[in-house]
Tab-separated table of C-alpha atoms in Angstrom:
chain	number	residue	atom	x	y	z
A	505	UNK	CA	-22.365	-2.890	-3.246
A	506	UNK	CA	-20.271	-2.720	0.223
A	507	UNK	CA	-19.666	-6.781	1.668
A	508	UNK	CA	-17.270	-7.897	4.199
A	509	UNK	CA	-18.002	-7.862	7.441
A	510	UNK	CA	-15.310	-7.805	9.934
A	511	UNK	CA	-15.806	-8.726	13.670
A	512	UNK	CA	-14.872	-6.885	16.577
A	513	UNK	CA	-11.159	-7.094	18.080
A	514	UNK	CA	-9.761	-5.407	20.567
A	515	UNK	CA	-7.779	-2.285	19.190
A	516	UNK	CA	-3.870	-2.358	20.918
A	517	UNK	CA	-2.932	1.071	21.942
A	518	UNK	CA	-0.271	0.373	24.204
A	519	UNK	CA	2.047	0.227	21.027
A	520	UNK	CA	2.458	1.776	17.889
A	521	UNK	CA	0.891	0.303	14.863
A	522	UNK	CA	2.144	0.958	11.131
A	523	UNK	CA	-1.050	2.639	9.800
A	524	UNK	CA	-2.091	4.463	12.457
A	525	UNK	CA	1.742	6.085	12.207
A	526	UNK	CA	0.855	6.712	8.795
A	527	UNK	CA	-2.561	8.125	9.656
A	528	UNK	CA	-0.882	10.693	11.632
A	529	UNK	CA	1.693	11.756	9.181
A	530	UNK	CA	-1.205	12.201	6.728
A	531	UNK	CA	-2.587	14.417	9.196
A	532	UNK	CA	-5.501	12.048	10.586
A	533	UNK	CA	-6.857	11.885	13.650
A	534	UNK	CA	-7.308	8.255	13.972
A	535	UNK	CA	-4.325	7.409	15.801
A	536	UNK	CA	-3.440	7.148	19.210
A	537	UNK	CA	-0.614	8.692	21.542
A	538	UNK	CA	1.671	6.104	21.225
A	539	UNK	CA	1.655	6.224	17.475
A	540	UNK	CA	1.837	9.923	17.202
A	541	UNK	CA	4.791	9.455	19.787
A	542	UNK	CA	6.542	7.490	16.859
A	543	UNK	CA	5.693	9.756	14.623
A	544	UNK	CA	6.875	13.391	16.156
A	545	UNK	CA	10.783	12.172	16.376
A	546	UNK	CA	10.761	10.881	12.610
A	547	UNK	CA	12.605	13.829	10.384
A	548	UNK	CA	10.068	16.383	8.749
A	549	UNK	CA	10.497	14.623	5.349
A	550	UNK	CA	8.119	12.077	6.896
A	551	UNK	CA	5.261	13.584	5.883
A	552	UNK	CA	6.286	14.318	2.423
A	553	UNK	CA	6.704	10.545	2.288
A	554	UNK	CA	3.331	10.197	3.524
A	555	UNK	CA	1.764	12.631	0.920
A	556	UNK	CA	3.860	11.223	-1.899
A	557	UNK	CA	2.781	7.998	-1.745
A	558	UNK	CA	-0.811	8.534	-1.394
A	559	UNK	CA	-0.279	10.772	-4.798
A	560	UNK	CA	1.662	7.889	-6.221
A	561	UNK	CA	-1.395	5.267	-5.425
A	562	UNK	CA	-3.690	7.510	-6.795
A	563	UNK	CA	-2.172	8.170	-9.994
A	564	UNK	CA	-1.585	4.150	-9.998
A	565	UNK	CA	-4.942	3.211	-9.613
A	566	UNK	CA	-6.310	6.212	-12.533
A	567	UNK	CA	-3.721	4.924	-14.891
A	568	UNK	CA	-4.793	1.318	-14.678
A	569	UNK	CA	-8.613	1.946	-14.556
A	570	UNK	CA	-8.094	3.729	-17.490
A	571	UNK	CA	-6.343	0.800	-19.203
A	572	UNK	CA	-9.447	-1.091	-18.205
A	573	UNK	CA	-8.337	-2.655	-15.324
A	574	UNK	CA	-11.995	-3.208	-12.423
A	575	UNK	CA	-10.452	-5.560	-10.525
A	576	UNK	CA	-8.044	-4.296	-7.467
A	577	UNK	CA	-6.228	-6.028	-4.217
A	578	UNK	CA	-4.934	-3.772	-2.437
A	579	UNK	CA	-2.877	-5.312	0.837
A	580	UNK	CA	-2.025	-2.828	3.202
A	581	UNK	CA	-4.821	-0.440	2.857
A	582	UNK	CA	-4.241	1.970	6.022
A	583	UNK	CA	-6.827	4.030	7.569
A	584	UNK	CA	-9.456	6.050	4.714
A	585	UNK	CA	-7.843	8.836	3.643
A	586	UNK	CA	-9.942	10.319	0.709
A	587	UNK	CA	-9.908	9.312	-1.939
A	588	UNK	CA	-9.297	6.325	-1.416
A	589	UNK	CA	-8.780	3.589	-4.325
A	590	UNK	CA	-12.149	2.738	-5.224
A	591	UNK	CA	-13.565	6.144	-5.370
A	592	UNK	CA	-10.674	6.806	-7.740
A	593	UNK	CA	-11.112	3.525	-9.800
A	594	UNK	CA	-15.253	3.830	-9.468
A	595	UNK	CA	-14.817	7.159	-11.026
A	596	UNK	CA	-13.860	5.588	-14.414
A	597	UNK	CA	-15.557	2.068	-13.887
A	598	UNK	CA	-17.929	2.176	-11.818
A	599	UNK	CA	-18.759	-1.407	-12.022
A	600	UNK	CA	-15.193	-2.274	-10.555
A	601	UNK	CA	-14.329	-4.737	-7.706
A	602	UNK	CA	-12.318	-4.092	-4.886
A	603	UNK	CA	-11.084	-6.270	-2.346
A	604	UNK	CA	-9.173	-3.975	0.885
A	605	UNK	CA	-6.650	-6.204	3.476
A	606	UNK	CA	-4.936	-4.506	6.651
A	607	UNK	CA	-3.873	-6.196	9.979
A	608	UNK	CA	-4.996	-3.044	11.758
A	609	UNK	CA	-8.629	-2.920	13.517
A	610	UNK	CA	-9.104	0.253	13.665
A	611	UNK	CA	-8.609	0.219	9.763
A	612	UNK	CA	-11.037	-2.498	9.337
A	613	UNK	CA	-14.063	-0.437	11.546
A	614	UNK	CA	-13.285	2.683	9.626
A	615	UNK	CA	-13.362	0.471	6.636
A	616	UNK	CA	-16.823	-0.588	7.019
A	617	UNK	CA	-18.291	2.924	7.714
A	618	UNK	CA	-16.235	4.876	4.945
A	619	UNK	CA	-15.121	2.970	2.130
A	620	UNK	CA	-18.642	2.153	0.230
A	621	UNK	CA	-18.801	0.965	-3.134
A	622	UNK	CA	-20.770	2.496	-5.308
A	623	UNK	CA	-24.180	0.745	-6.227
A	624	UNK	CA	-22.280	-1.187	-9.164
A	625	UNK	CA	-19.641	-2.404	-7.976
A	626	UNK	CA	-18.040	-4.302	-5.052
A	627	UNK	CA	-15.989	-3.271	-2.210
A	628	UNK	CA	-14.925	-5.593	0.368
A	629	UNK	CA	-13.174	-5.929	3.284
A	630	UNK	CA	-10.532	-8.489	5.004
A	631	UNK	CA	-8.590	-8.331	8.337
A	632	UNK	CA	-5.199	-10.040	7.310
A	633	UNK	CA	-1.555	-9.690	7.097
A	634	UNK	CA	0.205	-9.985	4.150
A	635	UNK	CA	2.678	-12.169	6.003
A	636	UNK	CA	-0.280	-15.014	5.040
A	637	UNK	CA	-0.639	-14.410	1.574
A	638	UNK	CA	-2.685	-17.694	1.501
A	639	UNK	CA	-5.577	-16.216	3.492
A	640	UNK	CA	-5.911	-12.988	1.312
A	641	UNK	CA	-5.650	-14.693	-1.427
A	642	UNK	CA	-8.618	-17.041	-0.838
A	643	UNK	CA	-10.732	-14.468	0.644
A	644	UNK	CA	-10.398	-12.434	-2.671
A	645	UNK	CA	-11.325	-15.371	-4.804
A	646	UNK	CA	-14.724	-15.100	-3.531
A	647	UNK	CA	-15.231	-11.438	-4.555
A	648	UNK	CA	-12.643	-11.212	-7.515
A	649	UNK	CA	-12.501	-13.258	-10.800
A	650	UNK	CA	-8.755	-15.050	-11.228
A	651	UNK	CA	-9.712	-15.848	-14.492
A	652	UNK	CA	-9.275	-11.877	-15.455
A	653	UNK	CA	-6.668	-9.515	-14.655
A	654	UNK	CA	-6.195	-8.225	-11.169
A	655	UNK	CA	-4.243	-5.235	-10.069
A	656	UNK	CA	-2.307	-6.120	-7.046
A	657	UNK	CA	-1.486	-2.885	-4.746
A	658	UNK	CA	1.365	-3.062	-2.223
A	659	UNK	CA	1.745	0.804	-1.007
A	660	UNK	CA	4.520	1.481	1.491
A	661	UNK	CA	3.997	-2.104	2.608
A	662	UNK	CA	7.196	-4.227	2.373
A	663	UNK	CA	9.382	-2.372	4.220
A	664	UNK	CA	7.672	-2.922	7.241
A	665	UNK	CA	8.550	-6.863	6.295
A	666	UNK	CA	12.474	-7.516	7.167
A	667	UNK	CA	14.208	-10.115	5.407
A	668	UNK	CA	14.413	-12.211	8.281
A	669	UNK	CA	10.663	-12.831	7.220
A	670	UNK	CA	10.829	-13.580	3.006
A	671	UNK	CA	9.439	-10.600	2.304
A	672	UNK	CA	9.852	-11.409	-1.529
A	673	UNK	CA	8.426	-14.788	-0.710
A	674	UNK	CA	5.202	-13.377	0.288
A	675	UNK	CA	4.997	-11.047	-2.452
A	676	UNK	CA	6.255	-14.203	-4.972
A	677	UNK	CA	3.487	-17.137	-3.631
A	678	UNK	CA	0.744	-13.481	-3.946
A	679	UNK	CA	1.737	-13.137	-7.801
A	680	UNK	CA	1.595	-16.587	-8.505
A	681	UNK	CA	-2.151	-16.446	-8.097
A	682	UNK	CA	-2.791	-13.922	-10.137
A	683	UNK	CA	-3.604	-14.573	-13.997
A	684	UNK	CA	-1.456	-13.108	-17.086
A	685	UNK	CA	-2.441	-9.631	-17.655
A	686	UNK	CA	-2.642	-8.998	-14.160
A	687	UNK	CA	-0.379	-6.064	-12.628
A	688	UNK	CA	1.395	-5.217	-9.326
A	689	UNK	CA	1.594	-1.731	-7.983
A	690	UNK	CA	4.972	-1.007	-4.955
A	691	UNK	CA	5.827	1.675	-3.666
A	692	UNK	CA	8.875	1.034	-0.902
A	693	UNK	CA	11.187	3.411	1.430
A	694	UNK	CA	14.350	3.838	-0.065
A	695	UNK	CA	17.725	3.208	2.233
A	696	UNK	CA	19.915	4.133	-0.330
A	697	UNK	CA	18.671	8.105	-1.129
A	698	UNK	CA	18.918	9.704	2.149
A	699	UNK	CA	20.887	7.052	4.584
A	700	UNK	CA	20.540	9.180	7.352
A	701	UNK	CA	17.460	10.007	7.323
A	702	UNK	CA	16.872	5.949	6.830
A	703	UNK	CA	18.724	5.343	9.802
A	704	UNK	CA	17.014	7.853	11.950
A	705	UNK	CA	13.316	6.541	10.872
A	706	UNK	CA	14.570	2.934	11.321
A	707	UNK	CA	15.523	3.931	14.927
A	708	UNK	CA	12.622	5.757	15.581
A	709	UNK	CA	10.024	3.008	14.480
A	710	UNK	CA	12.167	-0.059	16.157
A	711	UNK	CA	11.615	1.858	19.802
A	712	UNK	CA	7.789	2.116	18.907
A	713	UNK	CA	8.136	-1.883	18.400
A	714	UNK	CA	8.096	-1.512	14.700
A	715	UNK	CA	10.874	-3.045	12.626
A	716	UNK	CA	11.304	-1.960	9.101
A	717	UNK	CA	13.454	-3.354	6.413
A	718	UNK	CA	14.717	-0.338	4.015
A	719	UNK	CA	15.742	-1.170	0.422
A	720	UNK	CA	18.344	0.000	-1.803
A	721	UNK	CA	17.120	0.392	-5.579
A	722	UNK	CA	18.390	-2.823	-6.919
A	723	UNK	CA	16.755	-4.694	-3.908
A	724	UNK	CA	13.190	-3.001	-4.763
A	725	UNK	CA	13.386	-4.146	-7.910
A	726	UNK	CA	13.660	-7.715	-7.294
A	727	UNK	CA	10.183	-7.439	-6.338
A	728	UNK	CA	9.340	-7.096	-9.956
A	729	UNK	CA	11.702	-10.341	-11.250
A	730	UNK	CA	9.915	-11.757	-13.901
A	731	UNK	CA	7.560	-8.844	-14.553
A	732	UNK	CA	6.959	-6.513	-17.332
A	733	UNK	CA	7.723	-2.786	-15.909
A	734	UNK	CA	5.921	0.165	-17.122
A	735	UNK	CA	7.949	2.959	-17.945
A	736	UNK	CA	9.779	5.043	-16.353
A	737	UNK	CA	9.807	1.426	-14.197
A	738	UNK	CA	11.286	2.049	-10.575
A	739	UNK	CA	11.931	5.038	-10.053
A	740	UNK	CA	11.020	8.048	-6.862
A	741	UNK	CA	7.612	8.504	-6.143
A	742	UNK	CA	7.184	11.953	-7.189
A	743	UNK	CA	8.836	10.562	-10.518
A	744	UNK	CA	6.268	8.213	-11.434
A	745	UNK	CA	3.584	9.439	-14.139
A	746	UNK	CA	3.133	13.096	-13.745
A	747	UNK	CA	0.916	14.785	-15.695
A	748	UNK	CA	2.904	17.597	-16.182
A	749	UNK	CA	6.088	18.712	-15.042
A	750	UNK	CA	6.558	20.271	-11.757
A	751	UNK	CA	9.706	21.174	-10.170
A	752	UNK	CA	11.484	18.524	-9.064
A	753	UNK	CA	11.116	17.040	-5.610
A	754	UNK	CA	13.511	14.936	-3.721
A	755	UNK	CA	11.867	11.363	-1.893
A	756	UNK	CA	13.152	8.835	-0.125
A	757	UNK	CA	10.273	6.385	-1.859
A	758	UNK	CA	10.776	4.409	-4.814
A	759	UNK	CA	7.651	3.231	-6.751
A	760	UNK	CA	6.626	0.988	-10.369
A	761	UNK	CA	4.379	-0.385	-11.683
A	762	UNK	CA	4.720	-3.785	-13.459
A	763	UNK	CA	2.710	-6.179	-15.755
A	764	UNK	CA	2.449	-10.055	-15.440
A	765	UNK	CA	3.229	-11.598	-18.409
């Protein structure tokens, strides 16, 4: 079953938007010339970013499906790139529930065309920014149970949330809803691995009107204060649950997975 059903707003092209950046970097065509703009004078290791964090959500979700976890949040959803969470997470159960948030439009009309649930479970839809937790969070009660375990996703999110603006705050008053049991899944650029590179991104993004907020290790893990990491805990993207053992490749991403207690 697909719900939600987000209104119309008027889609701002006359400056670069986070996800439709990201969209591009994947290799989408839903973004417009001011995003791909952004996007063209970021270093080539851009795109690997963008690839290894898609490959890092979708191992997530798979993993926690398969330790029974059907009920997902996941904040930040960017334009449908399959497969997406659900079809990943349906695969295994297909009854599970899952509740997508972006800020974006455009993310929210390709939402309601592309990501449908399969007949049963529940995928739904809410135009929000994570910078009001409160909203999401009472949007999802009506589709998710907060009695049971929730998985929590937050995928390349918070460093496009500077300090200035509590960005462990938000992500603080968002676990506090959530029951024991319940687990949150980050994935965060790194400004300690390449600090160039970091720089040059930073710079790139902040003349599109983006801001980001780069984190060194130590700082991504304060996200997970109070948490339960799964090993190997916070570590590159690439790094995080392979099923085998490839060669290794560099990343400027960090990633974990944590449980609340």
């Amino acid at each position: 079953m697909t719900t939600g059903t987000p209104g119309p707003r008027k889609i701002d092209t006359s400056k670069a938007h986070p996800a439709r950046v990201y969209d591009w970097l994947l290799g989408g065509k839903d973004n417009y010339p001011v995003d791909e703009a952004v996007g063209e004078k970021l270093p080539p290791e851009a795109h690997d970013a963008a690839r290894q964090n898609r490959e890092f959500m979708q191992r997530a979700a798979g993993w926690l499906a398969e330790q029974g976890i059907d009920q997902f949040l996941d904040i930040g959803t960017g334009i449908p790139t399959e497969p997406n969470l659900h079809q990943i997470v349906q695969r295994i159960l297909p009854t599970a529930k899952i509740v997508y948030t972006d800020n974006d439009p455009i993310v929210l009309a390709h939402a309601e065309a592309l990501l449908v649930s399969r007949p049963e479970g529940v995928t739904d839809y809410i135009e929000a920014d994570v910078r009001r937790p409160e909203e999401i969070v009472e949007h999802a009660r009506g589709v998710l149970d907060f009695e049971r375990p929730i998985a929590m996703s937050l995928i390349a999110l918070m460093h496009f949330v500077p300090d200035d603006q509590d960005p462990y705050g938000i992500v603080r008053n968002l676990l506090d809803a959530l029951p024991s049991g319940s687990y949150l899944v980050l994935s965060h650029a790194a400004s300690d691995l390449f600090e160039e590179q970091s720089r040059k991104v930073t710079a790139e993004y902040a003349k599109g009107g983006i801001r980001l907020g780069f984190r060194t290790r130590a700082e991504v893990g304060r996200f997970f204060d109070g948490l339960d990491l799964v090993e190997p805990g916070v570590v590159t993207a690439p790094e995080w649950f392979k099923s085998t053992t490839p060669a290794p490749e560099e990343s400027g991403i960090y990633a974990a997975v944590a449980r609340i207690p």
